[in-house]
mmCIF file of C-alpha atoms in Angstrom:
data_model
loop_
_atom_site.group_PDB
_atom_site.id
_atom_site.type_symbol
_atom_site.label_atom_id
_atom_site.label_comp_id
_atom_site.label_asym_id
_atom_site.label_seq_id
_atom_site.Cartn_x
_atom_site.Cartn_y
_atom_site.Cartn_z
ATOM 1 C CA UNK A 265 92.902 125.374 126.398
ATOM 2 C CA UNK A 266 93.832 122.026 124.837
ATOM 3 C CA UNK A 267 90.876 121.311 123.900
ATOM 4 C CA UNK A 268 90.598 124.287 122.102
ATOM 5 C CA UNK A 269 93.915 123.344 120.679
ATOM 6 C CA UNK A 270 93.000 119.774 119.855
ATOM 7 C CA UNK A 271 89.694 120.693 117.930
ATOM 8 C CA UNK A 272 91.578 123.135 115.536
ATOM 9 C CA UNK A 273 94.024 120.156 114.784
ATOM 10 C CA UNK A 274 91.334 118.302 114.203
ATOM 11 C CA UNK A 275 89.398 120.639 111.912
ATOM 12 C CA UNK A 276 93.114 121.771 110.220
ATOM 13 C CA UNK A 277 93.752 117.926 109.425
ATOM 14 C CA UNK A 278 90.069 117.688 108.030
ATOM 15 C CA UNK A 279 89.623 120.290 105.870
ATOM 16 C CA UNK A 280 92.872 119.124 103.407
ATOM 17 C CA UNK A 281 91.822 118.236 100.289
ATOM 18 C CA UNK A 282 92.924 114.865 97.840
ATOM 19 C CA UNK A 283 92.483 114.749 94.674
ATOM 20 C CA UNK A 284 91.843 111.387 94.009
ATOM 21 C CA UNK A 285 90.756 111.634 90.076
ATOM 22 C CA UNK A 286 93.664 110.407 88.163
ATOM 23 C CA UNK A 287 95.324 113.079 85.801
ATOM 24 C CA UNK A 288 96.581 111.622 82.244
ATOM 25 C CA UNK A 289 98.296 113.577 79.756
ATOM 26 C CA UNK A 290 96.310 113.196 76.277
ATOM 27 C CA UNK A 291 99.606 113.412 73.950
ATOM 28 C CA UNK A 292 101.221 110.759 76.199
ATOM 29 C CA UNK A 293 100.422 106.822 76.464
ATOM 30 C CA UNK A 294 100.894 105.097 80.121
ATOM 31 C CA UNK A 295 101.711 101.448 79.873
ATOM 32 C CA UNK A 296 101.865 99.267 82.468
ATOM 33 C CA UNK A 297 102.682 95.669 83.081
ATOM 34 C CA UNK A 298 100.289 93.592 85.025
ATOM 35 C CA UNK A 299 100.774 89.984 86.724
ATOM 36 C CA UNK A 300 98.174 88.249 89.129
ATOM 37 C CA UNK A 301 97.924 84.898 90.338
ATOM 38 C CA UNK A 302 94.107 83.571 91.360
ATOM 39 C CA UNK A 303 93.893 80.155 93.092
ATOM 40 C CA UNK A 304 90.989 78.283 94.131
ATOM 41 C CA UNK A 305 90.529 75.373 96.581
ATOM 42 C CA UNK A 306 90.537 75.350 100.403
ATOM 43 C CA UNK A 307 94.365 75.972 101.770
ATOM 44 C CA UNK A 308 94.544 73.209 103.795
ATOM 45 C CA UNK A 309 97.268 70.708 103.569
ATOM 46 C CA UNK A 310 96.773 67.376 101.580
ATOM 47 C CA UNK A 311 94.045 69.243 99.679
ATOM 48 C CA UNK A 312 93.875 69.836 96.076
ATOM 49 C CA UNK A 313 94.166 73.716 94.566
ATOM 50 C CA UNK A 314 94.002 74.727 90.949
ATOM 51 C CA UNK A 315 94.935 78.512 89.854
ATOM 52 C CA UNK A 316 95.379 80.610 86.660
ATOM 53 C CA UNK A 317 98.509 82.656 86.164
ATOM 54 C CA UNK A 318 97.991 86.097 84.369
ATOM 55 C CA UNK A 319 100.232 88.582 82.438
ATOM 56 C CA UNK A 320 98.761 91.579 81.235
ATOM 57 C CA UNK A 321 99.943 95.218 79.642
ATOM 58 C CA UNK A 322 97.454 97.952 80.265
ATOM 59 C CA UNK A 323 97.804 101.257 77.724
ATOM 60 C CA UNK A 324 95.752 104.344 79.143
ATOM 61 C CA UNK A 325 95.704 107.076 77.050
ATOM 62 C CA UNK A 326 93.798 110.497 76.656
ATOM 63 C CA UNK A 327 90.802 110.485 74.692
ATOM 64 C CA UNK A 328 89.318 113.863 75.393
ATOM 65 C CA UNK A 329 88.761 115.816 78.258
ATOM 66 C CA UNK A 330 88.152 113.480 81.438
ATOM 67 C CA UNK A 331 88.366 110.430 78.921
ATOM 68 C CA UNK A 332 90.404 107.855 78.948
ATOM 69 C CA UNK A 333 90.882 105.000 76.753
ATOM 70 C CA UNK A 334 92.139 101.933 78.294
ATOM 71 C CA UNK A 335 93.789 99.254 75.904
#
């Protein structure tokens, strides 16, 4: 009997569905602010390391249907 019970768990928590496509309005603009740091060498101490900072702002906004255009 728990087995039974277990499998239908099982088969309850895998047939839920995600959307994982990203839904945009077309009449509105998204903006977003972006930082990221990327640094190069070997982290060991008395080593050297060099990075680059960046600062970015993304737009996304709807082109058409399932379109985006990404600024």
């Amino acid at each position: 009997m728990r087995g039974i019970i277990l499998a239908q768990l099982l088969a309850l928590a895998g047939s839920e569905k995600s959307q994982y496509e990203p839904f945009f309005s077309e009449s509105k603009p998204y903006v977003y602010n972006y930082e990221g740091i990327i640094l190069n060498g070997i982290p060991e101490n008395g080593l050297a390391r060099s990075g680059i900072k960046l600062n970015c702002k993304a737009e996304i906004s709807g082109y058409a249907q399932r379109s985006y255009m990404l600024k």
